[in-house]
Coordinates of C-alpha atoms and ligand atoms in Angstrom, one line a residue:
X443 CA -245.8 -68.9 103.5
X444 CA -244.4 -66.1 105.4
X445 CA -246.4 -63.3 104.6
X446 CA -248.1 -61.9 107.6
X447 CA -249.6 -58.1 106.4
X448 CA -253.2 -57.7 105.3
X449 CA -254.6 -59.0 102.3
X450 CA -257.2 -57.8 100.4
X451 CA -259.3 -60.1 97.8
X452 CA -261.0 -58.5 95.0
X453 CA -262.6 -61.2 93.7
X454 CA -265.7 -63.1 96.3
X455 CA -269.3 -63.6 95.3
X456 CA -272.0 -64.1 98.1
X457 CA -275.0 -66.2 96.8
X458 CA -275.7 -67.9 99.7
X459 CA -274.9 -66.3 103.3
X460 CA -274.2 -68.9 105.1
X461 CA -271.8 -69.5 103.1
X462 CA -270.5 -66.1 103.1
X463 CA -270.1 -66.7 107.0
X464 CA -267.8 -69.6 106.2
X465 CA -266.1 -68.1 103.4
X466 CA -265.0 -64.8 105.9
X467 CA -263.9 -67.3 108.7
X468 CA -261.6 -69.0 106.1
X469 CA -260.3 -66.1 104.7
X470 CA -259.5 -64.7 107.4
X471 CA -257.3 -67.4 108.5
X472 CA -255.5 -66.9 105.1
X473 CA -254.9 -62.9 105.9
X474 CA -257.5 -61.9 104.2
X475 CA -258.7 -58.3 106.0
X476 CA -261.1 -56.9 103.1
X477 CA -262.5 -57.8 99.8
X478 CA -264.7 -56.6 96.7
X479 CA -267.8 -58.6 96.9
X480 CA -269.6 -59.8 94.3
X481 CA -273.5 -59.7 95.1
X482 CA -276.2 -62.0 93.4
X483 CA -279.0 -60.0 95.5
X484 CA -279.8 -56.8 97.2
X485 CA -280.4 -59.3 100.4
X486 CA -277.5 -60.8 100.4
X487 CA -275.2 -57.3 100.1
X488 CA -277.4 -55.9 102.6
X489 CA -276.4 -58.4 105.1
X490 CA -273.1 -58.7 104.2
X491 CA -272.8 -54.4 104.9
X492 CA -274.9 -55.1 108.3
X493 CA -272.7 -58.2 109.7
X494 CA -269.3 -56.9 108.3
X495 CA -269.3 -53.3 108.5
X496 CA -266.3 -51.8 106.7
X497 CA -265.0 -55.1 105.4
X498 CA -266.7 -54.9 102.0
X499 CA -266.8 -53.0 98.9
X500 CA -270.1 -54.0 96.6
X501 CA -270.1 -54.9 93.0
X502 CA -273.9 -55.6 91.6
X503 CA -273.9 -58.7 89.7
X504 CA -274.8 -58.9 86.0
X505 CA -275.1 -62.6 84.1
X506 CA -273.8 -61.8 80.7
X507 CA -277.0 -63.3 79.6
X508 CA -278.9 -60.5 80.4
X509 CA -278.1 -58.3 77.4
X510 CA -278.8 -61.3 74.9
X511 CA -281.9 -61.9 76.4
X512 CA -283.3 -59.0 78.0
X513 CA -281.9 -56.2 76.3
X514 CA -279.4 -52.8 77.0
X515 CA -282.4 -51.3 78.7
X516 CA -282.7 -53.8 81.0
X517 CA -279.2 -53.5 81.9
X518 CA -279.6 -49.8 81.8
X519 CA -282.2 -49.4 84.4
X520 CA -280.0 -51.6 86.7
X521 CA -277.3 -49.7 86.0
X522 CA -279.4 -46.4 87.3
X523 CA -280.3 -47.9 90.5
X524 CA -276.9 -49.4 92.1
X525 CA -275.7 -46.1 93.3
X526 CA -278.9 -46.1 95.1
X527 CA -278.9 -49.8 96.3
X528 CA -275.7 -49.3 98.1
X529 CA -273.0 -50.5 95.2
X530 CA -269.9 -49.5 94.3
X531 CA -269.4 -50.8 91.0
X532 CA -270.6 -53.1 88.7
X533 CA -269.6 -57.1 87.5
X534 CA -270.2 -59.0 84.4
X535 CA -270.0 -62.5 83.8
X536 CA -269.9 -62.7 80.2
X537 CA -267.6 -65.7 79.4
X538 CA -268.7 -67.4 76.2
X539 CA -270.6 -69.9 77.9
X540 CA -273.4 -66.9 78.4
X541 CA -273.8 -67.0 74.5
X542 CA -274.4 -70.6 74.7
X543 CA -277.2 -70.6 77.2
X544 CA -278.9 -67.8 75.3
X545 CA -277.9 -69.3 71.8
X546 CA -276.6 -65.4 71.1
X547 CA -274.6 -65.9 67.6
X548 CA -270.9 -65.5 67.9
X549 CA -271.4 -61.7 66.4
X550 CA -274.5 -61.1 68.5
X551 CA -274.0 -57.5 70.3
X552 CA -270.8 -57.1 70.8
X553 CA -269.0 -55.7 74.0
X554 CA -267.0 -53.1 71.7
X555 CA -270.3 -52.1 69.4
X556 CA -272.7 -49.1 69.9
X557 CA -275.2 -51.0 71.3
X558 CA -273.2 -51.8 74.9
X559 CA -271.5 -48.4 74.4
X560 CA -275.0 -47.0 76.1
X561 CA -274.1 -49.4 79.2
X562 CA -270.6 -47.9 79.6
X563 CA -271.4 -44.4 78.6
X564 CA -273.8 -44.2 81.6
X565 CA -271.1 -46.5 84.2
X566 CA -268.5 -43.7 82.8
X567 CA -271.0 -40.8 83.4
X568 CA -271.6 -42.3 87.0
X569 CA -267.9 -43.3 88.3
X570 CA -268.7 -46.7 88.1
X571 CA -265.9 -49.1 87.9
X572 CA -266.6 -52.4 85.9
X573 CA -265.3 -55.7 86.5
X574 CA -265.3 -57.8 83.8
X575 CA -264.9 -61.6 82.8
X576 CA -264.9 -62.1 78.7
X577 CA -263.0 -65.0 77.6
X578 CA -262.0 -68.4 79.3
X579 CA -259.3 -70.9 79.3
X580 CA -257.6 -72.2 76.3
X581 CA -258.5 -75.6 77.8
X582 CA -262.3 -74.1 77.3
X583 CA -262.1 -73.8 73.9
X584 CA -260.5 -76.7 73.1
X585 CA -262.8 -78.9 74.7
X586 CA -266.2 -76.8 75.6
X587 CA -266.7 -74.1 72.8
X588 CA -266.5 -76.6 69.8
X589 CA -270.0 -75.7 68.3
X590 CA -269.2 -73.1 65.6
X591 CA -273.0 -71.6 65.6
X592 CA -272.6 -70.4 69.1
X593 CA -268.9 -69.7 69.6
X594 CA -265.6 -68.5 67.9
X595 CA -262.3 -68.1 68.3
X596 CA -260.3 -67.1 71.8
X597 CA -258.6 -64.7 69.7
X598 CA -261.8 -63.3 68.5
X599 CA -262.8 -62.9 72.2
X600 CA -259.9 -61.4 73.0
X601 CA -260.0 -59.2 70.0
X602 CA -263.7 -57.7 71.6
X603 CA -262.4 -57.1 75.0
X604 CA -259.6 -55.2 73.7
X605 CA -261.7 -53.3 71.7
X606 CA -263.8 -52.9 75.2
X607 CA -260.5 -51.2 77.0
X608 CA -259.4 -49.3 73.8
X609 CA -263.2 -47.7 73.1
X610 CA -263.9 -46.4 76.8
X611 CA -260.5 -45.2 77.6
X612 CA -262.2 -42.7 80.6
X613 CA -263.7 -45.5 82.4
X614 CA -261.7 -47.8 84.9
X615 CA -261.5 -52.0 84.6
X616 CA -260.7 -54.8 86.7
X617 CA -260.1 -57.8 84.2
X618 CA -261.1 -61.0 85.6
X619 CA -258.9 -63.9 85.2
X620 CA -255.9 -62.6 84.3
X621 CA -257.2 -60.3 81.5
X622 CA -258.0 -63.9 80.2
X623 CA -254.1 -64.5 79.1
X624 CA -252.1 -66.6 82.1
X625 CA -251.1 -68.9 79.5
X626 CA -247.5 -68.3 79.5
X627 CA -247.5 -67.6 75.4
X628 CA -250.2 -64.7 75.8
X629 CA -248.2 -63.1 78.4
X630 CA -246.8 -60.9 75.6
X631 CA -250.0 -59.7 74.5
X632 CA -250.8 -58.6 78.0
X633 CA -247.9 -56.7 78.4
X634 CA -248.8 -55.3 75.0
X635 CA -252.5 -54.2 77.0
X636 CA -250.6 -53.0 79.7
X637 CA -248.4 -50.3 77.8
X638 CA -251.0 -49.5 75.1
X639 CA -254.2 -49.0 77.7
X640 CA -253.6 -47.4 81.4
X641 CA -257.3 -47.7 82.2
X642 CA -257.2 -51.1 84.0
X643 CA -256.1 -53.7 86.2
X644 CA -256.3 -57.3 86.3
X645 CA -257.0 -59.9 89.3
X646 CA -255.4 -63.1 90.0
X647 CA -259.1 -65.2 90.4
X648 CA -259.3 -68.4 89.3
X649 CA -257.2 -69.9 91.5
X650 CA -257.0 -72.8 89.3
X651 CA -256.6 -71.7 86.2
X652 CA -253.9 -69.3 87.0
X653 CA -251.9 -71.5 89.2
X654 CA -251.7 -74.0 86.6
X655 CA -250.7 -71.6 83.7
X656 CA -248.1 -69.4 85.3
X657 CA -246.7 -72.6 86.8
X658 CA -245.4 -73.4 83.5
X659 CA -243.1 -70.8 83.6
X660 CA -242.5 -69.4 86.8
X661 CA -239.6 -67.2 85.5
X662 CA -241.2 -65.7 82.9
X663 CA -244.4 -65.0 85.3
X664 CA -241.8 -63.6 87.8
X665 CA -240.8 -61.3 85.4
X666 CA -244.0 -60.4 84.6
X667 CA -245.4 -59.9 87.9
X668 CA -242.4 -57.5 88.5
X669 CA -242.6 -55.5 85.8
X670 CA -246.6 -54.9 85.6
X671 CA -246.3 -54.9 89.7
X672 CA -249.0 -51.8 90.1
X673 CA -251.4 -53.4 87.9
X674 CA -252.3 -57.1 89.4
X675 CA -254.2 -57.3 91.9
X676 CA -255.3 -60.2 94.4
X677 CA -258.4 -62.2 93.6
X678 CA -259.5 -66.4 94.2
X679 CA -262.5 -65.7 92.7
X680 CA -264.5 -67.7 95.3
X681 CA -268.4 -67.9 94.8
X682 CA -270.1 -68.7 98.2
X683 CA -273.2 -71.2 96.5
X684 CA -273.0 -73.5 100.1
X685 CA -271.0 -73.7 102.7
X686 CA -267.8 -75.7 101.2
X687 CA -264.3 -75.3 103.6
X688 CA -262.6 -77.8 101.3
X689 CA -262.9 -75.3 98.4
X690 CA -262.6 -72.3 99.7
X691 CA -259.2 -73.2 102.0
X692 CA -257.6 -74.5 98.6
X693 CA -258.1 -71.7 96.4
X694 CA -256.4 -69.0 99.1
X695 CA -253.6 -71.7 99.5
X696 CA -253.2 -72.4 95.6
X697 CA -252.6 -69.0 95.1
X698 CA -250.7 -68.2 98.2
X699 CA -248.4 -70.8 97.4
X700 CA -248.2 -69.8 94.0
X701 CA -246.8 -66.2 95.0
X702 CA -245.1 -66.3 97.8
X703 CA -242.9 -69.5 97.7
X704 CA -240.6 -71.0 95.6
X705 CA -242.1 -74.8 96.0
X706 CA -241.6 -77.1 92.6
X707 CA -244.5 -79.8 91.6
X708 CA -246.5 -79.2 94.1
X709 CA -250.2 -80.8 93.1
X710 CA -252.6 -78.3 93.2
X711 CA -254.9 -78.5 96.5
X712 CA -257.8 -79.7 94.9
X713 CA -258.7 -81.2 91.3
X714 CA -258.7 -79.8 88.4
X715 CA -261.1 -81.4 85.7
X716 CA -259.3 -80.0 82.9
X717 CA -256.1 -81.9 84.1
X718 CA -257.6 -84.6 86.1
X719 CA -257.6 -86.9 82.9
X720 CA -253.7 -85.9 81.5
X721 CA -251.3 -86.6 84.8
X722 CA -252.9 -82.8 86.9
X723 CA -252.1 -79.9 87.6
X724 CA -248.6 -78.4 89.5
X725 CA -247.7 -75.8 91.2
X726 CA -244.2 -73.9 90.7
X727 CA -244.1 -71.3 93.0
X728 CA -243.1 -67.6 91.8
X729 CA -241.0 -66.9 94.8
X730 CA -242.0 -62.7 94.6
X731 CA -240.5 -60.2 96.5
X732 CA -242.0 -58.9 99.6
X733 CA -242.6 -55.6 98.2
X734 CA -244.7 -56.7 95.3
X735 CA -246.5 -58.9 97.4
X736 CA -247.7 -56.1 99.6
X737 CA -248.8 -54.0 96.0
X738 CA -250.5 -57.0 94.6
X739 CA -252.0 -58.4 98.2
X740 CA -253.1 -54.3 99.5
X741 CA -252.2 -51.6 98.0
X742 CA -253.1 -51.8 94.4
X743 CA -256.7 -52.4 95.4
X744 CA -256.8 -49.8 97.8
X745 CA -255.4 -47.5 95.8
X746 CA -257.9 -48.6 92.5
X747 CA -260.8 -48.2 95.0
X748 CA -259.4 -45.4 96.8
X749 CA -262.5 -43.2 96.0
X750 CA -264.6 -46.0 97.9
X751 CA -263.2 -45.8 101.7
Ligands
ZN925 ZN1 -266.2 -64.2 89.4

């Protein structure tokens, strides 16, 4: 890795601080200058602003379990205070799994229905930029969202976060994961997103499941990466529950291997339980250009947040 220019991560969670602490240290040692962080409390953001002045911008946290459970007006009324509270913008976990937990029905309020349209009028209203995780791995679905009471299809998933980008056209997304689609065959569709919508971005986080996926074709991600260049944007996606080095040094070398070098079968840095059982998971490095690297590691994000410094 010969990159040596800041690099900003748009995907951390703090939980735990201590943790945060470890999670900086490390970073930093990978480049890492600035980051959107992720905060599961008021406490923690607070002493993340007070011990690293500068270094962050805020995202309140939302579990996607929150609008099954406790309603839009719940969300609402956190929606109305994170101005307020010090946040920049707002996060939602809302993989499948959130349905599970709650037992929400696969049809159960919708991200594209009126209902949530309340949520993203206000976040529009505001200037509030939302981050947002909807779908999961094909490996998921395959394996975790067999039980046809709770959960459908990934194409039906992908079908209501579409709907998401293409009903609030004035507000401004950061799609977790990949938009959901580093398989290599979904690519397509992406780039479909990518020409048909201009309101969003998407972030490299996980580490493992986008290491693995756009290893299998590290030509066709190279294209990809090239061509949608001012739209990706650097992310591992790390959530700071304890103090773990292990974890958080192989997620920021996964994915710096993955763009920067041109390494064949490499084994990813750490396990992956989807692959663990059927011979792991490889990285194939995408080799990319120093000038994209410095969009996708800096200035995409600076320039997306560029209202926030
Ligand atoms: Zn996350």
């Amino acid at each position: 890795m010969t990159f040596n220019e800041p690099i900003f991560d748009a995907h951390i969670h703090v939980v735990d601080t201590d943790a945060l602490d470890m999670l900086v240290e490390i970073s930093e040692s990978y480049g890492v200058k600035e980051s959107l962080l992720i905060c599961h409390s008021l406490g923690a953001r607070n002493y993340a602003e007070k011990t690293y002045p500068g270094r962050f911008i805020f995202a309140k946290y939302f579990s996607g379990a929150m609008r099954f459970v406790d309603g839009v007006d719940t969300i609402l009324k956190e929606i109305a205070t994170l101005r307020d509270e010090g946040y920049h913008m707002a996060k939602m976990q809302s993989a499948p799994v959130m349905r599970g937990r709650t037992a929400a029905k696969p049809d159960d309020l919708r991200m594209d229905e009126n209902e949530m349209a309340r949520v993203f009028d206000v976040m529009k209203d505001e200037g509030i930029p939302f981050l947002l995780h909807l779908s999961d791995p094909d490996t998921y679905y395959s394996t975790r969202y067999t039980d046809t009471s709770v959960y459908s299809s990934k194409e039906r998933d992908l079908d209501e976060l579409e709907g998401v980008l293409k009903r609030h056209s004035a507000l401004k997304f950061q799609l977790a994961h990949f938009g959901s689609q580093p398989e290599i065959y979904r690519l397509d569709n992406l780039a479909r997103w990518f020409d048909t919508y201009p309101n969003f971005n998407i972030d490299t986080s996980s580490a493992r499941w986008v290491s693995r996926e756009l290893s299998k074709d590290p030509r066709r991600a190279r294209e990809f990466f090239k061509k949608y260049q001012n739209r990706i944007v650097f992310g591992t996606d790390c959530v700071t529950w304890r103090p773990e080095r292990d974890y958080y040094e192989g997620r920021y070398l996964a994915l710096r291997l993955l763009l920067e070098t041109a390494i064949k079968q490499r084994p990813l840095p750490f396990t992956d339980t989807d692959t663990v059982n059927s011979g792991g998971t490889f990285i194939n490095g995408l080799d990319l250009p120093r000038s994209v690297l410095r969009k996708i590691y800096w200035l995409n994000a600076k320039d997306f947040y560029a209202e926030f410094w």
